[in-house]
Structure formats: C-alpha cells, structure tokens
Amino acid sequence: MADVIDVIAFPGGFNLPIWAAIDNGNFAKRDLYVRLHYTASSVEQVTALVAGKCQIGLTGFDNIVAYQEGQGEAQLDRAPDLFAFMGGDNAFLSLVTTGDIASYADLKGSKIAVDAMTTGFAFVLREMLERNGIAASDVTFERAGGVVERFQGLKEGRFAATLVLTPFDLMAQAAGCRVLQSAASLIPHYQGVVGCAGRAWASAHRTELELFIAGYREALDWLFGEGGMQGAHGLLQSRLPQMPAAIAAATCGKLLADDGGFERCAKLDPQGMDMVLRLRSKFAMPPKQISDHGKFIDESYYRNAVSA
C-alpha cells in the first residue's frame, strides 16, 4: 500500500514540478501517494503543517524563519519545529505599477498594496524601494490580501503598485500595467519557495521524505529535458485553463529559464537564505538579528535522496 503524503502549497504555475511528479508517476512508482492541497494564506499553511494535517509544505523560506523565531502571524497551539529540506526558486518577484508610473520617483505619495507587512515579500518590496531612493514614509502601504486581490486592485487603480510573482507580472503587462523592476535584477540571490516539514515527522518518516525528494527532482529533470517545455505548457493549461495561451507559454519560458528559473536540482541557495535573514533582521518588528541559516535547514534528507 502506498504511503500517503499531504502537501500544502499556494496555487499558481510555480507548482509545475509537483504537478509533473504527480501526473508523470514520479511519486507513484516510489509507492508514494501525494495529495496536493492549496492554501489561501501562510497562516493557514503553517497551521496545517504544525497541526500535522499536512506533512510537507512548499512555502517561502522566510515563513519558516518567521515562525521558528516567534515572528509569525498565526497563534499556534504548540511550538513549531519546521525546517527546509530542499530548495525551489528565487520567488519570481516583480514590482508592477499602473501604466502612469514610469519610475520609482513617481511612486512618492502613492498607495502600495501588500499582503502583510510582516512577510518576507514585503521586506523585498521595502528593500527595492529603499535602494531606489523611496523611504517607507514616502508611500502608504495597505494590506490588501493575496496576489489575486492585489492584482485586481492594481487593475482597478486602487493601488499604484504591488509586488507580484509570475505569471501575474505577465498578466499585468497584458492589462496595460507596467513591470517597473524584477526583484532578481536588484537582489540576485533570494531563497523563495522551499520544501519544508516538521523535524519530528521527518525523523520518523525519513524514507518517505527522501523518496519524495527523489520524485520531485526526477520531475525537474523531465521539465528541463527534451520536450519538457511543451509538457510544461500542457500541464499549465490543464491546471489553469483560463490562462491565455500566450501568457501560459511566456510563463513556462520564465519558470524554465536557464538563468532565473526553477533551481533545476532543487538545491537550497546559501546566499539566497542569507539574504532572507538579512532582510528579516533589517525590517521585522520587533527587531531581531538572525544570521545563521543552518538552524532552519537539514540537508541530510536531500543528500541521501541524491545518492540513493
């Protein structure tokens, strides 16, 4: 009988590797039955992981750091023991604006939408503004929910700008908005999505976790191999049929780019993790210096999966 693993992730095209692993049987042939659940918020996601309702999360590295350091938004009924066991991407973030905003200077006095001021992506946004001469006091931040809500508000002109991830940058351009800057052009290394789990569960289910990593990596090999781009396009259209074909194709091109796409071996990025810690130490309240990314990871599962 196959081992069941419940995985919780945010909805979006960046789930291509796990979609591929499920559809192509990369998990099934290892006697794993992976059930993918979508979450509307990091609070819901972390709560499900800590409570044991889901065993693996695909989430931002910053979320792990925040909750392990007592800076998370959710009120948990027990101490979290989350850690990252593999990498994923650099978050594919871009600052998008209404069409009349041509430069960072044009943002002064405007309203910028965020999911929450305590999340890592909000820290990326503040860093981008600061490096381009815009102080937090120059703009008004408004909590506006997830990327779908913020994107809609941008199109309606309720906000001048917001930080989105692919494919919403492409959709924004198609809707007449402007991509002011990609985060990666300013911050080359930033650890976005990672695979995470609780240490107690992982220790008790080491074999299953290592098989999950192996299946996930095999799916990445397929995506980056011959015919993978076409296969990815098919996966995206089957999961997101409302997405226009041209945007689906452009999305696959960005996600599978040699430079800036998925980390094709699912390795963690030490420099990217350090940047997450630097931004959290700089912007999180109350202030707390965090410098050792090693306390939030355990790469032994990854190493065993690769060498098996």
PDB file of C-alpha atoms in Angstrom:
ATOM      1  CA  MET A   1       0.000   0.000   0.000  1.00  0.00           C
ATOM      2  CA  ALA A   2       1.327   3.411  -0.983  1.00  0.00           C
ATOM      3  CA  ASP A   3       2.418   5.860   1.701  1.00  0.00           C
ATOM      4  CA  VAL A   4       0.190   8.964   1.749  1.00  0.00           C
ATOM      5  CA  ILE A   5       1.771  12.401   1.977  1.00  0.00           C
ATOM      6  CA  ASP A   6      -0.343  15.544   2.136  1.00  0.00           C
ATOM      7  CA  VAL A   7       1.430  18.555   0.624  1.00  0.00           C
ATOM      8  CA  ILE A   8       0.185  22.121   1.060  1.00  0.00           C
ATOM      9  CA  ALA A   9       1.179  24.885  -1.363  1.00  0.00           C
ATOM     10  CA  PHE A  10      -0.021  28.191  -2.721  1.00  0.00           C
ATOM     11  CA  PRO A  11      -1.885  27.950  -6.045  1.00  0.00           C
ATOM     12  CA  GLY A  12      -0.010  29.025  -9.165  1.00  0.00           C
ATOM     13  CA  GLY A  13       2.120  27.984 -12.098  1.00  0.00           C
ATOM     14  CA  PHE A  14       5.191  27.638  -9.871  1.00  0.00           C
ATOM     15  CA  ASN A  15       3.732  24.244  -8.902  1.00  0.00           C
ATOM     16  CA  LEU A  16       4.861  22.812 -12.246  1.00  0.00           C
ATOM     17  CA  PRO A  17       7.401  20.401 -10.678  1.00  0.00           C
ATOM     18  CA  ILE A  18       4.946  18.798  -8.273  1.00  0.00           C
ATOM     19  CA  TRP A  19       2.215  18.696 -10.932  1.00  0.00           C
ATOM     20  CA  ALA A  20       4.671  16.916 -13.205  1.00  0.00           C
ATOM     21  CA  ALA A  21       5.745  14.499 -10.469  1.00  0.00           C
ATOM     22  CA  ILE A  22       2.103  13.592  -9.773  1.00  0.00           C
ATOM     23  CA  ASP A  23       0.976  13.333 -13.399  1.00  0.00           C
ATOM     24  CA  ASN A  24       4.072  11.507 -14.653  1.00  0.00           C
ATOM     25  CA  GLY A  25       4.041   8.968 -11.835  1.00  0.00           C
ATOM     26  CA  ASN A  26       7.367  10.004 -10.302  1.00  0.00           C
ATOM     27  CA  PHE A  27       5.868   9.619  -6.838  1.00  0.00           C
ATOM     28  CA  ALA A  28       3.618   6.664  -7.611  1.00  0.00           C
ATOM     29  CA  LYS A  29       6.473   4.476  -8.823  1.00  0.00           C
ATOM     30  CA  ARG A  30       8.108   5.046  -5.436  1.00  0.00           C
ATOM     31  CA  ASP A  31       4.913   3.909  -3.674  1.00  0.00           C
ATOM     32  CA  LEU A  32       4.055   7.436  -2.596  1.00  0.00           C
ATOM     33  CA  TYR A  33       0.534   8.823  -2.924  1.00  0.00           C
ATOM     34  CA  VAL A  34       0.901  12.610  -2.856  1.00  0.00           C
ATOM     35  CA  ARG A  35      -2.206  14.693  -2.276  1.00  0.00           C
ATOM     36  CA  LEU A  36      -1.754  18.377  -3.122  1.00  0.00           C
ATOM     37  CA  HIS A  37      -3.772  20.947  -1.174  1.00  0.00           C
ATOM     38  CA  TYR A  38      -3.892  24.660  -1.947  1.00  0.00           C
ATOM     39  CA  THR A  39      -3.784  27.341   0.718  1.00  0.00           C
ATOM     40  CA  ALA A  40      -5.046  30.916   0.712  1.00  0.00           C
ATOM     41  CA  SER A  41      -2.508  32.203   3.234  1.00  0.00           C
ATOM     42  CA  SER A  42       0.730  31.389   5.004  1.00  0.00           C
ATOM     43  CA  VAL A  43      -1.185  31.405   8.312  1.00  0.00           C
ATOM     44  CA  GLU A  44      -3.441  28.607   7.074  1.00  0.00           C
ATOM     45  CA  GLN A  45      -0.475  26.767   5.598  1.00  0.00           C
ATOM     46  CA  VAL A  46       1.748  26.862   8.676  1.00  0.00           C
ATOM     47  CA  THR A  47      -1.154  25.992  10.954  1.00  0.00           C
ATOM     48  CA  ALA A  48      -1.875  22.884   8.864  1.00  0.00           C
ATOM     49  CA  LEU A  49       1.789  21.840   8.959  1.00  0.00           C
ATOM     50  CA  VAL A  50       2.259  22.369  12.678  1.00  0.00           C
ATOM     51  CA  ALA A  51      -1.008  20.570  13.450  1.00  0.00           C
ATOM     52  CA  GLY A  52       0.051  17.597  11.307  1.00  0.00           C
ATOM     53  CA  LYS A  53      -2.847  17.916   8.839  1.00  0.00           C
ATOM     54  CA  CYS A  54      -0.242  18.181   6.090  1.00  0.00           C
ATOM     55  CA  GLN A  55       3.248  16.728   6.262  1.00  0.00           C
ATOM     56  CA  ILE A  56       5.094  18.780   3.631  1.00  0.00           C
ATOM     57  CA  GLY A  57       4.779  22.418   2.669  1.00  0.00           C
ATOM     58  CA  LEU A  58       6.010  24.297  -0.380  1.00  0.00           C
ATOM     59  CA  THR A  59       6.398  27.771   1.059  1.00  0.00           C
ATOM     60  CA  GLY A  60       8.682  30.773   1.265  1.00  0.00           C
ATOM     61  CA  PHE A  61      11.840  30.219   3.293  1.00  0.00           C
ATOM     62  CA  ASP A  62      11.032  33.416   5.167  1.00  0.00           C
ATOM     63  CA  ASN A  63       7.860  31.797   6.557  1.00  0.00           C
ATOM     64  CA  ILE A  64       9.922  29.086   8.223  1.00  0.00           C
ATOM     65  CA  VAL A  65      12.297  31.636   9.735  1.00  0.00           C
ATOM     66  CA  ALA A  66       9.428  33.841  10.926  1.00  0.00           C
ATOM     67  CA  TYR A  67       7.623  31.083  12.801  1.00  0.00           C
ATOM     68  CA  GLN A  68      10.734  29.469  14.225  1.00  0.00           C
ATOM     69  CA  GLU A  69      11.806  32.880  15.527  1.00  0.00           C
ATOM     70  CA  GLY A  70       8.403  33.669  17.037  1.00  0.00           C
ATOM     71  CA  GLN A  71       7.581  36.355  14.464  1.00  0.00           C
ATOM     72  CA  GLY A  72       4.791  34.555  12.606  1.00  0.00           C
ATOM     73  CA  GLU A  73       1.264  35.932  12.337  1.00  0.00           C
ATOM     74  CA  ALA A  74      -0.606  32.788  13.379  1.00  0.00           C
ATOM     75  CA  GLN A  75      -1.246  31.917  17.002  1.00  0.00           C
ATOM     76  CA  LEU A  76      -0.080  28.304  17.243  1.00  0.00           C
ATOM     77  CA  ASP A  77      -1.119  25.824  19.929  1.00  0.00           C
ATOM     78  CA  ARG A  78       2.368  24.292  20.072  1.00  0.00           C
ATOM     79  CA  ALA A  79       5.965  25.223  19.298  1.00  0.00           C
ATOM     80  CA  PRO A  80       6.751  24.753  15.581  1.00  0.00           C
ATOM     81  CA  ASP A  81       9.642  22.522  14.506  1.00  0.00           C
ATOM     82  CA  LEU A  82       9.703  23.421  10.813  1.00  0.00           C
ATOM     83  CA  PHE A  83      12.818  23.191   8.652  1.00  0.00           C
ATOM     84  CA  ALA A  84      13.677  23.370   4.959  1.00  0.00           C
ATOM     85  CA  PHE A  85      14.939  20.219   3.247  1.00  0.00           C
ATOM     86  CA  MET A  86      15.199  21.351  -0.392  1.00  0.00           C
ATOM     87  CA  GLY A  87      15.130  24.497  -2.485  1.00  0.00           C
ATOM     88  CA  GLY A  88      12.863  25.594  -5.276  1.00  0.00           C
ATOM     89  CA  ASP A  89      13.171  29.065  -6.757  1.00  0.00           C
ATOM     90  CA  ASN A  90      14.002  32.731  -6.201  1.00  0.00           C
ATOM     91  CA  ALA A  91      10.287  33.635  -5.832  1.00  0.00           C
ATOM     92  CA  PHE A  92       9.905  35.122  -9.364  1.00  0.00           C
ATOM     93  CA  LEU A  93       9.004  38.537  -7.896  1.00  0.00           C
ATOM     94  CA  SER A  94       8.398  41.763  -9.820  1.00  0.00           C
ATOM     95  CA  LEU A  95       7.198  45.219  -8.826  1.00  0.00           C
ATOM     96  CA  VAL A  96       4.266  46.124 -11.073  1.00  0.00           C
ATOM     97  CA  THR A  97       2.596  49.518 -11.299  1.00  0.00           C
ATOM     98  CA  THR A  98      -0.268  51.248 -13.020  1.00  0.00           C
ATOM     99  CA  GLY A  99       0.560  52.444 -16.522  1.00  0.00           C
ATOM    100  CA  ASP A 100       1.136  56.051 -15.491  1.00  0.00           C
ATOM    101  CA  ILE A 101       4.022  55.175 -13.144  1.00  0.00           C
ATOM    102  CA  ALA A 102       7.236  55.373 -15.169  1.00  0.00           C
ATOM    103  CA  SER A 103       9.847  55.404 -12.409  1.00  0.00           C
ATOM    104  CA  TYR A 104      10.345  54.844  -8.700  1.00  0.00           C
ATOM    105  CA  ALA A 105      10.182  58.623  -8.176  1.00  0.00           C
ATOM    106  CA  ASP A 106       6.604  58.574  -9.464  1.00  0.00           C
ATOM    107  CA  LEU A 107       5.637  56.339  -6.529  1.00  0.00           C
ATOM    108  CA  LYS A 108       6.124  59.089  -3.947  1.00  0.00           C
ATOM    109  CA  GLY A 109       2.848  59.882  -2.226  1.00  0.00           C
ATOM    110  CA  SER A 110       1.139  56.810  -3.655  1.00  0.00           C
ATOM    111  CA  LYS A 111      -0.544  53.761  -2.152  1.00  0.00           C
ATOM    112  CA  ILE A 112       1.227  50.392  -2.459  1.00  0.00           C
ATOM    113  CA  ALA A 113      -0.594  47.131  -1.772  1.00  0.00           C
ATOM    114  CA  VAL A 114       0.965  44.366   0.336  1.00  0.00           C
ATOM    115  CA  ASP A 115      -0.254  41.032   1.643  1.00  0.00           C
ATOM    116  CA  ALA A 116       1.072  41.777   5.131  1.00  0.00           C
ATOM    117  CA  MET A 117       3.874  43.943   6.474  1.00  0.00           C
ATOM    118  CA  THR A 118       5.472  41.025   8.334  1.00  0.00           C
ATOM    119  CA  THR A 119       6.089  38.695   5.384  1.00  0.00           C
ATOM    120  CA  GLY A 120       9.349  38.257   3.536  1.00  0.00           C
ATOM    121  CA  PHE A 121       7.985  39.528   0.247  1.00  0.00           C
ATOM    122  CA  ALA A 122       7.034  42.810   1.945  1.00  0.00           C
ATOM    123  CA  PHE A 123      10.658  43.048   3.063  1.00  0.00           C
ATOM    124  CA  VAL A 124      11.812  42.519  -0.528  1.00  0.00           C
ATOM    125  CA  LEU A 125       9.478  45.314  -1.603  1.00  0.00           C
ATOM    126  CA  ARG A 126      10.805  47.685   1.051  1.00  0.00           C
ATOM    127  CA  GLU A 127      14.388  46.880   0.067  1.00  0.00           C
ATOM    128  CA  MET A 128      13.631  47.584  -3.604  1.00  0.00           C
ATOM    129  CA  LEU A 129      12.045  50.916  -2.718  1.00  0.00           C
ATOM    130  CA  GLU A 130      14.885  51.901  -0.389  1.00  0.00           C
ATOM    131  CA  ARG A 131      17.609  51.073  -2.912  1.00  0.00           C
ATOM    132  CA  ASN A 132      15.795  53.289  -5.407  1.00  0.00           C
ATOM    133  CA  GLY A 133      15.504  56.279  -3.092  1.00  0.00           C
ATOM    134  CA  ILE A 134      11.972  55.723  -1.786  1.00  0.00           C
ATOM    135  CA  ALA A 135      11.627  55.713   2.003  1.00  0.00           C
ATOM    136  CA  ALA A 136       8.775  53.917   3.723  1.00  0.00           C
ATOM    137  CA  SER A 137       7.472  57.339   4.760  1.00  0.00           C
ATOM    138  CA  ASP A 138       7.240  58.399   1.105  1.00  0.00           C
ATOM    139  CA  VAL A 139       4.430  55.920   0.386  1.00  0.00           C
ATOM    140  CA  THR A 140       1.414  54.376   2.092  1.00  0.00           C
ATOM    141  CA  PHE A 141       1.341  50.605   2.492  1.00  0.00           C
ATOM    142  CA  GLU A 142      -2.089  48.996   2.505  1.00  0.00           C
ATOM    143  CA  ARG A 143      -2.787  45.382   3.436  1.00  0.00           C
ATOM    144  CA  ALA A 144      -4.867  44.067   0.565  1.00  0.00           C
ATOM    145  CA  GLY A 145      -4.721  40.267   0.751  1.00  0.00           C
ATOM    146  CA  GLY A 146      -3.194  37.722  -1.599  1.00  0.00           C
ATOM    147  CA  VAL A 147      -1.767  38.319  -5.038  1.00  0.00           C
ATOM    148  CA  VAL A 148      -5.126  37.839  -6.786  1.00  0.00           C
ATOM    149  CA  GLU A 149      -6.765  40.563  -4.707  1.00  0.00           C
ATOM    150  CA  ARG A 150      -3.809  42.900  -5.068  1.00  0.00           C
ATOM    151  CA  PHE A 151      -3.613  42.354  -8.812  1.00  0.00           C
ATOM    152  CA  GLN A 152      -7.305  43.169  -9.155  1.00  0.00           C
ATOM    153  CA  GLY A 153      -6.870  46.315  -7.090  1.00  0.00           C
ATOM    154  CA  LEU A 154      -3.968  47.394  -9.279  1.00  0.00           C
ATOM    155  CA  LYS A 155      -6.015  46.939 -12.453  1.00  0.00           C
ATOM    156  CA  GLU A 156      -8.842  48.959 -10.913  1.00  0.00           C
ATOM    157  CA  GLY A 157      -6.436  51.768  -9.998  1.00  0.00           C
ATOM    158  CA  ARG A 158      -6.972  51.428  -6.229  1.00  0.00           C
ATOM    159  CA  PHE A 159      -3.212  50.981  -5.787  1.00  0.00           C
ATOM    160  CA  ALA A 160      -0.290  52.445  -7.658  1.00  0.00           C
ATOM    161  CA  ALA A 161       1.922  49.373  -7.246  1.00  0.00           C
ATOM    162  CA  THR A 162       2.314  45.944  -5.712  1.00  0.00           C
ATOM    163  CA  LEU A 163       4.817  43.087  -5.714  1.00  0.00           C
ATOM    164  CA  VAL A 164       3.641  40.032  -7.657  1.00  0.00           C
ATOM    165  CA  LEU A 165       5.067  36.734  -8.797  1.00  0.00           C
ATOM    166  CA  THR A 166       4.961  35.134 -12.226  1.00  0.00           C
ATOM    167  CA  PRO A 167       2.572  34.901 -14.093  1.00  0.00           C
ATOM    168  CA  PHE A 168       0.929  37.990 -12.601  1.00  0.00           C
ATOM    169  CA  ASP A 169       3.721  40.183 -13.968  1.00  0.00           C
ATOM    170  CA  LEU A 170       2.892  38.964 -17.464  1.00  0.00           C
ATOM    171  CA  MET A 171      -0.837  39.356 -16.867  1.00  0.00           C
ATOM    172  CA  ALA A 172      -0.251  42.890 -15.586  1.00  0.00           C
ATOM    173  CA  GLN A 173       1.575  43.852 -18.763  1.00  0.00           C
ATOM    174  CA  ALA A 174      -1.247  42.410 -20.857  1.00  0.00           C
ATOM    175  CA  ALA A 175      -3.699  44.532 -18.854  1.00  0.00           C
ATOM    176  CA  GLY A 176      -1.786  47.753 -19.580  1.00  0.00           C
ATOM    177  CA  CYS A 177       0.211  47.920 -16.369  1.00  0.00           C
ATOM    178  CA  ARG A 178       3.977  48.299 -16.155  1.00  0.00           C
ATOM    179  CA  VAL A 179       6.643  45.981 -14.754  1.00  0.00           C
ATOM    180  CA  LEU A 180       8.863  48.524 -13.032  1.00  0.00           C
ATOM    181  CA  GLN A 181      11.582  46.075 -11.994  1.00  0.00           C
ATOM    182  CA  SER A 182      12.148  42.411 -11.258  1.00  0.00           C
ATOM    183  CA  ALA A 183      13.401  41.704  -7.764  1.00  0.00           C
ATOM    184  CA  ALA A 184      16.079  39.391  -9.141  1.00  0.00           C
ATOM    185  CA  SER A 185      17.669  42.245 -11.098  1.00  0.00           C
ATOM    186  CA  LEU A 186      18.323  44.013  -7.793  1.00  0.00           C
ATOM    187  CA  ILE A 187      18.629  41.042  -5.429  1.00  0.00           C
ATOM    188  CA  PRO A 188      20.219  38.208  -7.457  1.00  0.00           C
ATOM    189  CA  HIS A 189      20.055  35.685  -4.623  1.00  0.00           C
ATOM    190  CA  TYR A 190      16.839  35.327  -2.641  1.00  0.00           C
ATOM    191  CA  GLN A 191      15.549  31.976  -1.400  1.00  0.00           C
ATOM    192  CA  GLY A 192      11.914  31.812  -2.406  1.00  0.00           C
ATOM    193  CA  VAL A 193       9.934  28.590  -2.225  1.00  0.00           C
ATOM    194  CA  VAL A 194      11.431  25.646  -0.337  1.00  0.00           C
ATOM    195  CA  GLY A 195      10.236  22.204   0.662  1.00  0.00           C
ATOM    196  CA  CYS A 196       9.611  22.150   4.402  1.00  0.00           C
ATOM    197  CA  ALA A 197       8.407  19.721   7.048  1.00  0.00           C
ATOM    198  CA  GLY A 198       8.359  19.260  10.799  1.00  0.00           C
ATOM    199  CA  ARG A 199      11.506  17.729  12.259  1.00  0.00           C
ATOM    200  CA  ALA A 200       9.630  15.127  14.298  1.00  0.00           C
ATOM    201  CA  TRP A 201       7.632  13.903  11.301  1.00  0.00           C
ATOM    202  CA  ALA A 202      10.696  13.888   9.032  1.00  0.00           C
ATOM    203  CA  SER A 203      12.769  11.909  11.514  1.00  0.00           C
ATOM    204  CA  ALA A 204      10.026   9.286  11.818  1.00  0.00           C
ATOM    205  CA  HIS A 205       9.434   9.140   8.038  1.00  0.00           C
ATOM    206  CA  ARG A 206      12.929   9.596   6.642  1.00  0.00           C
ATOM    207  CA  THR A 207      12.452   7.069   3.821  1.00  0.00           C
ATOM    208  CA  GLU A 208       9.221   8.667   2.596  1.00  0.00           C
ATOM    209  CA  LEU A 209      10.717  12.162   2.657  1.00  0.00           C
ATOM    210  CA  GLU A 210      13.790  11.055   0.722  1.00  0.00           C
ATOM    211  CA  LEU A 211      11.601   9.302  -1.858  1.00  0.00           C
ATOM    212  CA  PHE A 212       9.541  12.492  -2.182  1.00  0.00           C
ATOM    213  CA  ILE A 213      12.693  14.498  -2.898  1.00  0.00           C
ATOM    214  CA  ALA A 214      13.834  11.940  -5.463  1.00  0.00           C
ATOM    215  CA  GLY A 215      10.475  12.030  -7.237  1.00  0.00           C
ATOM    216  CA  TYR A 216      10.411  15.824  -7.235  1.00  0.00           C
ATOM    217  CA  ARG A 217      13.918  16.003  -8.684  1.00  0.00           C
ATOM    218  CA  GLU A 218      13.016  13.479 -11.380  1.00  0.00           C
ATOM    219  CA  ALA A 219      10.114  15.715 -12.390  1.00  0.00           C
ATOM    220  CA  LEU A 220      12.511  18.667 -12.648  1.00  0.00           C
ATOM    221  CA  ASP A 221      14.781  16.588 -14.899  1.00  0.00           C
ATOM    222  CA  TRP A 222      11.792  15.977 -17.163  1.00  0.00           C
ATOM    223  CA  LEU A 223      10.784  19.644 -17.212  1.00  0.00           C
ATOM    224  CA  PHE A 224      14.287  20.755 -18.169  1.00  0.00           C
ATOM    225  CA  GLY A 225      14.797  17.885 -20.605  1.00  0.00           C
ATOM    226  CA  GLU A 226      13.872  17.490 -24.241  1.00  0.00           C
ATOM    227  CA  GLY A 227      10.185  18.186 -24.705  1.00  0.00           C
ATOM    228  CA  GLY A 228       9.841  19.498 -21.165  1.00  0.00           C
ATOM    229  CA  MET A 229       8.799  22.996 -22.249  1.00  0.00           C
ATOM    230  CA  GLN A 230       5.948  21.591 -24.318  1.00  0.00           C
ATOM    231  CA  GLY A 231       4.992  19.290 -21.463  1.00  0.00           C
ATOM    232  CA  ALA A 232       5.025  22.193 -19.031  1.00  0.00           C
ATOM    233  CA  HIS A 233       2.750  24.198 -21.315  1.00  0.00           C
ATOM    234  CA  GLY A 234       0.295  21.296 -21.344  1.00  0.00           C
ATOM    235  CA  LEU A 235       0.403  20.993 -17.549  1.00  0.00           C
ATOM    236  CA  LEU A 236      -0.191  24.712 -17.092  1.00  0.00           C
ATOM    237  CA  GLN A 237      -3.137  24.761 -19.487  1.00  0.00           C
ATOM    238  CA  SER A 238      -4.702  21.698 -17.874  1.00  0.00           C
ATOM    239  CA  ARG A 239      -4.434  23.201 -14.364  1.00  0.00           C
ATOM    240  CA  LEU A 240      -5.174  26.815 -15.342  1.00  0.00           C
ATOM    241  CA  PRO A 241      -7.419  26.592 -18.437  1.00  0.00           C
ATOM    242  CA  GLN A 242      -8.493  30.228 -18.083  1.00  0.00           C
ATOM    243  CA  MET A 243      -4.935  31.431 -18.730  1.00  0.00           C
ATOM    244  CA  PRO A 244      -4.440  32.769 -22.298  1.00  0.00           C
ATOM    245  CA  ALA A 245      -2.147  30.538 -24.361  1.00  0.00           C
ATOM    246  CA  ALA A 246       0.389  33.318 -24.976  1.00  0.00           C
ATOM    247  CA  ILE A 247       0.732  34.055 -21.255  1.00  0.00           C
ATOM    248  CA  ALA A 248       0.973  30.338 -20.472  1.00  0.00           C
ATOM    249  CA  ALA A 249       3.821  29.993 -22.964  1.00  0.00           C
ATOM    250  CA  ALA A 250       5.627  33.052 -21.567  1.00  0.00           C
ATOM    251  CA  THR A 251       5.146  31.765 -18.021  1.00  0.00           C
ATOM    252  CA  CYS A 252       6.740  28.427 -18.889  1.00  0.00           C
ATOM    253  CA  GLY A 253       9.605  30.305 -20.520  1.00  0.00           C
ATOM    254  CA  LYS A 254      10.320  32.217 -17.307  1.00  0.00           C
ATOM    255  CA  LEU A 255       9.864  29.275 -14.940  1.00  0.00           C
ATOM    256  CA  LEU A 256      12.121  27.023 -17.012  1.00  0.00           C
ATOM    257  CA  ALA A 257      14.723  29.627 -17.955  1.00  0.00           C
ATOM    258  CA  ASP A 258      18.346  28.547 -17.650  1.00  0.00           C
ATOM    259  CA  ASP A 259      19.036  31.729 -15.685  1.00  0.00           C
ATOM    260  CA  GLY A 260      16.418  32.698 -13.126  1.00  0.00           C
ATOM    261  CA  GLY A 261      14.065  29.724 -13.499  1.00  0.00           C
ATOM    262  CA  PHE A 262      13.487  26.854 -11.100  1.00  0.00           C
ATOM    263  CA  GLU A 263      16.581  25.583  -9.313  1.00  0.00           C
ATOM    264  CA  ARG A 264      16.831  22.534 -11.545  1.00  0.00           C
ATOM    265  CA  CYS A 265      18.345  20.270  -8.883  1.00  0.00           C
ATOM    266  CA  ALA A 266      16.092  21.577  -6.057  1.00  0.00           C
ATOM    267  CA  LYS A 267      19.135  22.652  -4.031  1.00  0.00           C
ATOM    268  CA  LEU A 268      18.955  25.287  -1.333  1.00  0.00           C
ATOM    269  CA  ASP A 269      20.799  28.538  -2.092  1.00  0.00           C
ATOM    270  CA  PRO A 270      23.034  29.591   0.849  1.00  0.00           C
ATOM    271  CA  GLN A 271      23.353  33.157  -0.447  1.00  0.00           C
ATOM    272  CA  GLY A 272      19.618  33.320  -1.008  1.00  0.00           C
ATOM    273  CA  MET A 273      18.881  32.129   2.514  1.00  0.00           C
ATOM    274  CA  ASP A 274      21.335  34.643   3.940  1.00  0.00           C
ATOM    275  CA  MET A 275      19.531  37.426   2.070  1.00  0.00           C
ATOM    276  CA  VAL A 276      16.217  36.334   3.587  1.00  0.00           C
ATOM    277  CA  LEU A 277      17.791  36.553   7.048  1.00  0.00           C
ATOM    278  CA  ARG A 278      19.343  39.961   6.330  1.00  0.00           C
ATOM    279  CA  LEU A 279      16.038  41.442   5.186  1.00  0.00           C
ATOM    280  CA  ARG A 280      14.126  39.952   8.122  1.00  0.00           C
ATOM    281  CA  SER A 281      16.770  41.274  10.541  1.00  0.00           C
ATOM    282  CA  LYS A 282      16.516  44.689   8.903  1.00  0.00           C
ATOM    283  CA  PHE A 283      12.760  45.149   8.633  1.00  0.00           C
ATOM    284  CA  ALA A 284      10.938  42.779  11.031  1.00  0.00           C
ATOM    285  CA  MET A 285       9.445  44.167  14.219  1.00  0.00           C
ATOM    286  CA  PRO A 286      10.385  43.845  16.964  1.00  0.00           C
ATOM    287  CA  PRO A 287      13.996  43.978  15.721  1.00  0.00           C
ATOM    288  CA  LYS A 288      15.924  40.721  15.961  1.00  0.00           C
ATOM    289  CA  GLN A 289      19.258  39.858  14.386  1.00  0.00           C
ATOM    290  CA  ILE A 290      19.209  36.464  12.665  1.00  0.00           C
ATOM    291  CA  SER A 291      22.367  35.311  10.917  1.00  0.00           C
ATOM    292  CA  ASP A 292      22.666  31.509  10.823  1.00  0.00           C
ATOM    293  CA  HIS A 293      20.566  29.918   8.086  1.00  0.00           C
ATOM    294  CA  GLY A 294      21.844  26.498   9.165  1.00  0.00           C
ATOM    295  CA  LYS A 295      19.451  26.395  12.130  1.00  0.00           C
ATOM    296  CA  PHE A 296      16.481  26.414   9.751  1.00  0.00           C
ATOM    297  CA  ILE A 297      17.553  23.599   7.414  1.00  0.00           C
ATOM    298  CA  ASP A 298      18.574  19.939   7.351  1.00  0.00           C
ATOM    299  CA  GLU A 299      20.117  18.848   4.060  1.00  0.00           C
ATOM    300  CA  SER A 300      20.770  15.239   5.105  1.00  0.00           C
ATOM    301  CA  TYR A 301      17.480  14.103   3.532  1.00  0.00           C
ATOM    302  CA  TYR A 302      18.413  15.773   0.252  1.00  0.00           C
ATOM    303  CA  ARG A 303      21.909  14.265   0.239  1.00  0.00           C
ATOM    304  CA  ASN A 304      20.542  10.773   0.855  1.00  0.00           C
ATOM    305  CA  ALA A 305      17.922  11.193  -1.881  1.00  0.00           C
ATOM    306  CA  VAL A 306      20.549  12.284  -4.394  1.00  0.00           C
ATOM    307  CA  SER A 307      22.993   9.491  -3.557  1.00  0.00           C
ATOM    308  CA  ALA A 308      20.409   6.678  -3.437  1.00  0.00           C
TER     309      ALA A 308
END
